[in-house]
Amino acid sequence: MRAPARLGIPLADVDTPALILDLDAFERNLQTMADWAKSKNVRLRPHAKSHKCPAIAHRQMALGAVGVCCQKVSEAEVMVDAGITNVLISNEVVGRTKLEALAQLALRARMGVCVDDIRQIRDLSEAMHAAGATIDVLVEINIGGNRCGVEPGDPAVRLGAAVAQADGLRFAGLQSYDGITQHVRDPDERKARAARAGDVTAQTIAALRDIGLECETVGGAGTGSFAFDGMSGVWNELQPGSYAFMDADYARNTPAGGDVPKFEHAMFVWAIVMSRTSVGQAVVDAGHKVLPIDSGMPVPFDRPGVRYERPSDEHGCLVAELDSALPDLGEKILIVPSHVDPTANQHDFFIGVRGMAEGDGTVQEIWPVTARGCVF
């Protein structure tokens, strides 16, 4: 399959729809997060599910990240094949085929995985024993997300003890992540939720210590809570992903202020106006297949008064009160995705453009989204 661009061409000549990466803003975002984590003496393990691209993972590690997170074994296989040798699957892995593949990865790289049930521990141990492998295990606790995770305190301690006694498993600590907190708009409420999560996590750490288990890693945090978690003294490994790109949904969070860093929009979908038959409406060639709407509508970039509405498979409608605010037939525009993770998963390439702030910009990188479709 051909890429929608060639190296050296101007942005204006990139075919549509395409996934555009503003390299200058992207690199500033990576550096900002790396510097902040270093200043707080916490480890950074960015989440690769946000980009599914080994080229990006290598750039994050070059700035000091200890490794990456993945959500699925197949994602992790792509990263390990590309030379990423420290991967945490920040998720539970269930099923013989997945566990056998995970055990093979553990023979090639330092791997970690989460558990929240004694049966997972049994099956994971059997798979590692059969392969002659060892894997780091984090006990995931429920700190408010009410998705995965055993309850904090004694239930988590019992699982930690079981991990420590299981063949092929190494108790490495806790996974303490709440996805809901990431998208709480008010910073004071986000901070309060993070503080409550920190309290129950700290209590669980202490209870594990009482039975002789130290938490080498207390992982979690995302783009919405990393600052509160990183300054808490509880978490020592942060797992944000969207910070590299900043989608429209995270931009709806009210900034926390203080020394909490801010990030720039760096990921866009490049689209062209393909129909202009109605006053107050322009139709672009970017619909559900390139711009997911699970986190709300995408936002036309730097287009005051213009809204993206009524997407279908291949179309999206730009609407405005003033017809003159809309782009004309054949005009190309940038659209900020509402959720970067599924957006990256719907494209084959990142088209890296340098110099967008100064004008059109030039294509300098074309990176395959190698783990696209790796959902098993």
XYZ file of C-alpha atoms in Angstrom:
376
model
C 0.000 0.000 0.000
C 1.354 3.418 -0.932
C 1.741 6.083 1.690
C -0.263 9.307 1.199
C 2.977 11.315 1.031
C 6.599 11.307 -0.094
C 9.578 12.680 1.778
C 10.334 16.287 0.903
C 6.946 17.320 -0.427
C 4.968 20.211 1.110
C 2.034 19.482 3.393
C -0.281 20.895 0.732
C 0.614 17.973 -1.547
C -0.067 15.233 1.010
C -3.034 13.105 -0.041
C -6.132 12.937 2.152
C -7.204 11.703 4.558
C -3.834 11.324 6.280
C -2.531 11.209 9.837
C -0.282 14.244 10.248
C 2.310 14.661 12.984
C 3.624 18.171 13.641
C 7.180 17.090 14.402
C 8.154 20.304 16.148
C 5.195 20.254 18.564
C 5.547 16.485 19.045
C 9.218 16.751 19.979
C 8.494 19.583 22.409
C 5.807 17.454 24.054
C 8.172 14.502 24.455
C 10.912 16.692 25.892
C 8.544 18.483 28.268
C 7.268 15.245 29.798
C 10.734 13.702 29.993
C 12.130 16.776 31.749
C 9.209 16.941 34.183
C 9.493 13.268 35.167
C 13.229 13.630 35.709
C 12.692 16.721 37.875
C 10.284 14.759 40.118
C 12.532 11.690 40.256
C 9.873 9.386 38.840
C 10.282 6.900 36.022
C 8.462 7.418 32.748
C 6.960 4.466 30.876
C 4.840 5.976 28.078
C 1.855 4.068 26.775
C 2.401 2.743 23.266
C -1.309 2.120 22.705
C -1.536 5.833 21.935
C 0.695 5.532 18.874
C 1.337 1.829 18.107
C 4.538 2.969 16.426
C 8.010 1.645 17.348
C 9.688 4.709 15.824
C 7.904 6.860 18.411
C 8.650 4.419 21.233
C 12.374 4.594 20.423
C 12.262 8.404 20.564
C 10.571 8.284 23.958
C 13.197 5.903 25.305
C 16.009 8.024 23.877
C 14.746 10.800 26.168
C 14.934 8.597 29.252
C 11.808 6.432 29.315
C 12.520 3.083 30.998
C 10.313 1.216 28.541
C 6.781 1.317 27.207
C 3.356 0.050 28.145
C 1.163 -1.986 25.836
C -2.381 -3.224 26.338
C -2.228 -6.371 24.232
C 0.277 -9.160 23.667
C 0.298 -8.562 19.909
C 1.200 -4.894 20.484
C 4.044 -6.019 22.714
C 5.275 -8.438 20.035
C 5.599 -5.554 17.585
C 7.555 -3.472 20.089
C 9.916 -6.297 21.058
C 10.485 -7.195 17.389
C 11.489 -3.550 16.856
C 14.082 -3.637 19.637
C 12.085 -2.323 22.609
C 13.363 -4.608 25.351
C 11.348 -3.449 28.381
C 7.576 -3.749 28.000
C 4.777 -3.792 30.547
C 1.407 -5.098 29.458
C -0.630 -2.849 31.736
C -3.557 -5.196 31.481
C -4.631 -8.698 32.385
C -3.822 -11.458 29.887
C -6.202 -14.424 29.763
C -6.252 -17.349 27.334
C -3.751 -20.099 26.520
C -2.670 -18.735 23.134
C -1.968 -15.276 24.536
C -0.121 -16.671 27.550
C 2.084 -18.887 25.396
C 2.970 -15.897 23.208
C 3.662 -13.794 26.295
C 6.001 -16.466 27.652
C 7.980 -16.416 24.409
C 8.308 -12.629 24.687
C 9.573 -13.034 28.251
C 12.461 -15.091 26.863
C 13.476 -12.167 24.617
C 12.823 -9.056 26.697
C 12.037 -7.873 30.192
C 8.269 -8.235 30.305
C 5.662 -7.315 32.866
C 1.954 -8.010 33.162
C -0.933 -7.285 35.526
C -3.151 -9.663 37.485
C -6.295 -9.217 39.562
C -7.386 -12.852 40.113
C -5.779 -15.948 41.596
C -6.731 -17.946 38.474
C -4.703 -15.601 36.285
C -1.711 -16.211 38.531
C -2.098 -19.986 38.172
C -2.360 -19.902 34.388
C 0.430 -17.350 33.994
C 2.749 -19.447 36.148
C 2.001 -22.577 34.131
C 2.792 -20.795 30.871
C 6.064 -19.355 32.183
C 7.132 -22.684 33.692
C 6.465 -24.495 30.421
C 8.610 -22.000 28.487
C 11.326 -21.702 31.114
C 10.650 -17.969 31.374
C 10.207 -15.438 34.167
C 7.959 -12.390 34.105
C 7.408 -9.364 36.340
C 3.895 -9.196 37.774
C 2.013 -6.179 39.087
C -1.121 -6.695 41.139
C -3.699 -4.294 39.736
C -5.909 -2.604 42.307
C -9.232 -0.840 41.788
C -8.730 2.789 42.793
C -12.013 4.120 41.461
C -12.246 3.179 37.807
C -14.367 0.100 38.581
C -13.031 -1.744 35.572
C -10.169 -4.148 36.239
C -8.374 -4.445 39.547
C -8.761 -6.331 42.809
C -9.834 -4.284 45.816
C -6.981 -2.532 47.678
C -5.772 -3.776 51.033
C -6.071 -7.414 52.090
C -7.423 -8.776 48.743
C -4.454 -7.263 46.926
C -2.029 -8.528 49.571
C -3.304 -12.084 49.145
C -2.691 -11.892 45.417
C 0.762 -10.416 45.974
C 1.668 -13.326 48.235
C 0.423 -15.797 45.630
C 2.517 -14.143 42.926
C 5.621 -14.262 45.101
C 5.165 -18.002 45.627
C 4.425 -18.903 42.001
C 6.960 -20.488 39.696
C 8.148 -18.208 36.898
C 6.601 -15.074 38.382
C 8.347 -12.208 40.134
C 6.275 -9.894 42.315
C 7.166 -6.414 41.075
C 4.587 -4.164 42.729
C 1.233 -2.565 42.026
C -0.658 -1.231 39.044
C -2.821 1.651 40.277
C -4.619 3.422 37.432
C -7.988 5.146 37.142
C -9.060 6.047 33.619
C -12.007 8.125 34.829
C -9.785 10.614 36.627
C -7.944 11.417 33.406
C -10.987 13.171 31.927
C -12.396 14.992 34.942
C -12.488 18.576 33.698
C -12.047 20.460 36.963
C -8.416 20.334 38.189
C -9.373 20.457 41.856
C -11.656 17.466 41.424
C -8.946 15.613 39.473
C -6.502 16.352 42.270
C -8.940 15.147 44.930
C -9.590 11.877 43.089
C -5.864 11.339 42.666
C -5.307 12.009 46.372
C -7.921 9.437 47.383
C -6.358 6.914 45.026
C -2.948 7.671 46.483
C -4.188 7.025 50.009
C -5.531 3.523 49.271
C -2.478 2.706 47.171
C -0.132 3.757 49.983
C -2.098 1.646 52.462
C -1.772 -1.366 50.182
C 1.966 -0.791 49.768
C 2.323 -0.748 53.566
C 0.259 -3.917 53.955
C 2.424 -5.709 51.405
C 5.529 -4.548 53.224
C 4.150 -6.064 56.420
C 4.346 -9.523 54.823
C 7.796 -8.877 53.421
C 6.890 -7.759 49.874
C 8.369 -4.526 48.565
C 6.824 -2.709 45.631
C 9.672 -2.011 43.247
C 7.117 -0.457 40.911
C 3.941 1.452 41.622
C 2.668 2.225 38.170
C -0.243 4.159 36.776
C -1.193 7.728 35.944
C -2.191 9.139 32.587
C -2.076 12.437 30.762
C -4.818 13.854 32.993
C -3.385 12.860 36.375
C 0.361 12.350 35.928
C 1.284 15.573 37.728
C -0.768 14.833 40.849
C 0.368 11.201 40.891
C 3.990 12.046 40.166
C 4.184 14.546 43.018
C 2.377 12.285 45.511
C 5.354 10.233 46.622
C 3.247 7.091 46.026
C 3.647 6.371 42.314
C 7.192 5.926 41.025
C 6.415 4.997 37.398
C 4.090 7.064 35.204
C 2.263 5.697 32.152
C 0.831 8.629 30.126
C 0.403 8.275 26.385
C -1.728 11.032 24.881
C 0.621 13.795 26.064
C 2.730 13.195 22.956
C -0.112 14.367 20.714
C -2.832 16.063 22.845
C -6.283 15.328 21.485
C -9.407 17.484 21.623
C -10.797 15.636 24.635
C -7.769 16.242 26.846
C -7.806 19.857 25.698
C -11.241 20.150 27.325
C -9.658 19.589 30.752
C -9.045 22.824 32.633
C -5.256 23.119 33.135
C -4.007 22.502 36.644
C -1.698 25.515 36.761
C 1.457 25.771 38.839
C 4.403 23.863 37.449
C 2.191 21.291 35.721
C 3.399 21.254 32.112
C 1.112 21.946 29.182
C 1.215 20.112 25.873
C 0.472 21.133 22.295
C -1.752 19.617 19.627
C 0.621 17.590 17.472
C -1.597 14.946 15.832
C -4.068 15.904 13.113
C -6.107 14.347 10.372
C -5.565 16.075 7.041
C -8.792 16.245 5.044
C -10.082 17.837 1.854
C -13.429 19.485 1.120
C -15.052 17.130 -1.377
C -18.511 18.711 -1.612
C -19.808 22.247 -1.137
C -23.427 22.147 -2.247
C -25.127 23.651 0.821
C -24.770 27.092 2.348
C -23.213 26.809 5.800
C -21.821 23.333 5.194
C -18.695 21.791 3.682
C -18.219 18.022 3.440
C -14.746 16.550 3.998
C -13.408 13.087 3.198
C -12.792 12.171 6.851
C -15.490 10.177 8.625
C -15.712 7.325 11.113
C -12.999 5.301 9.371
C -10.326 7.905 10.131
C -11.782 10.010 12.980
C -13.392 8.053 15.856
C -15.977 9.967 17.922
C -16.021 7.882 21.126
C -14.729 10.928 23.047
C -16.857 13.519 21.292
C -16.481 15.323 18.029
C -13.107 16.196 16.519
C -12.287 19.889 16.216
C -11.244 21.761 13.060
C -7.858 23.276 13.871
C -7.515 27.050 13.873
C -10.960 27.490 12.310
C -12.973 29.744 14.656
C -16.702 29.200 14.397
C -16.413 25.968 12.393
C -17.685 22.680 13.851
C -17.307 19.066 12.732
C -20.656 17.227 12.785
C -22.646 14.248 11.469
C -19.827 11.927 10.415
C -20.579 8.812 8.381
C -18.192 6.146 7.122
C -16.318 8.331 4.613
C -17.690 11.825 5.219
C -17.708 14.534 7.861
C -19.678 17.764 7.774
C -18.118 21.107 8.633
C -20.778 23.630 9.629
C -20.663 27.319 10.524
C -23.054 30.210 11.018
C -21.079 32.204 8.479
C -20.634 30.430 5.179
C -17.505 32.484 4.548
C -15.822 30.810 7.554
C -15.911 27.439 5.805
C -13.170 26.111 3.509
C -14.007 25.943 -0.187
C -14.163 22.923 -2.507
C -10.710 21.362 -2.835
C -9.307 23.152 0.208
C -7.473 21.011 2.746
C -7.762 21.442 6.523
C -6.341 20.027 9.727
C -8.707 18.363 12.204
C -7.755 17.597 15.821
C -8.919 14.071 16.763
C -11.062 13.782 19.869
C -9.202 10.621 20.989
C -5.709 9.889 19.701
C -5.522 6.171 20.558
C -8.231 4.808 18.220
C -7.307 7.445 15.633
C -3.752 6.098 15.335
C -5.173 2.582 15.090
C -7.133 3.570 11.960
C -4.155 4.810 9.934
C -1.222 3.025 8.325
C 1.282 5.885 8.520
C 2.269 8.901 10.561
C 3.231 11.650 8.134
C 5.761 13.752 10.035
C 5.811 17.381 8.922
C 8.406 19.953 9.982
C 7.784 23.719 10.007
C 3.997 23.744 10.268
C 3.974 26.750 12.591
C 5.854 28.807 10.022
C 3.530 27.934 7.177
C 2.824 24.888 5.073
C 5.626 22.641 6.339
C 7.556 19.829 4.649
C 7.255 16.060 5.020
C 10.381 14.802 6.788
C 9.290 11.458 8.260
C 6.929 8.650 7.268
C 6.497 6.161 10.102
C 4.395 3.005 9.784
C 1.781 2.465 12.487
C 3.211 -1.029 12.777
C 0.940 -2.283 15.576
C -2.231 -1.121 13.858
C -4.897 -3.784 14.330
C -2.912 -5.563 17.060
C -5.894 -6.030 19.355
C -5.351 -9.641 20.506
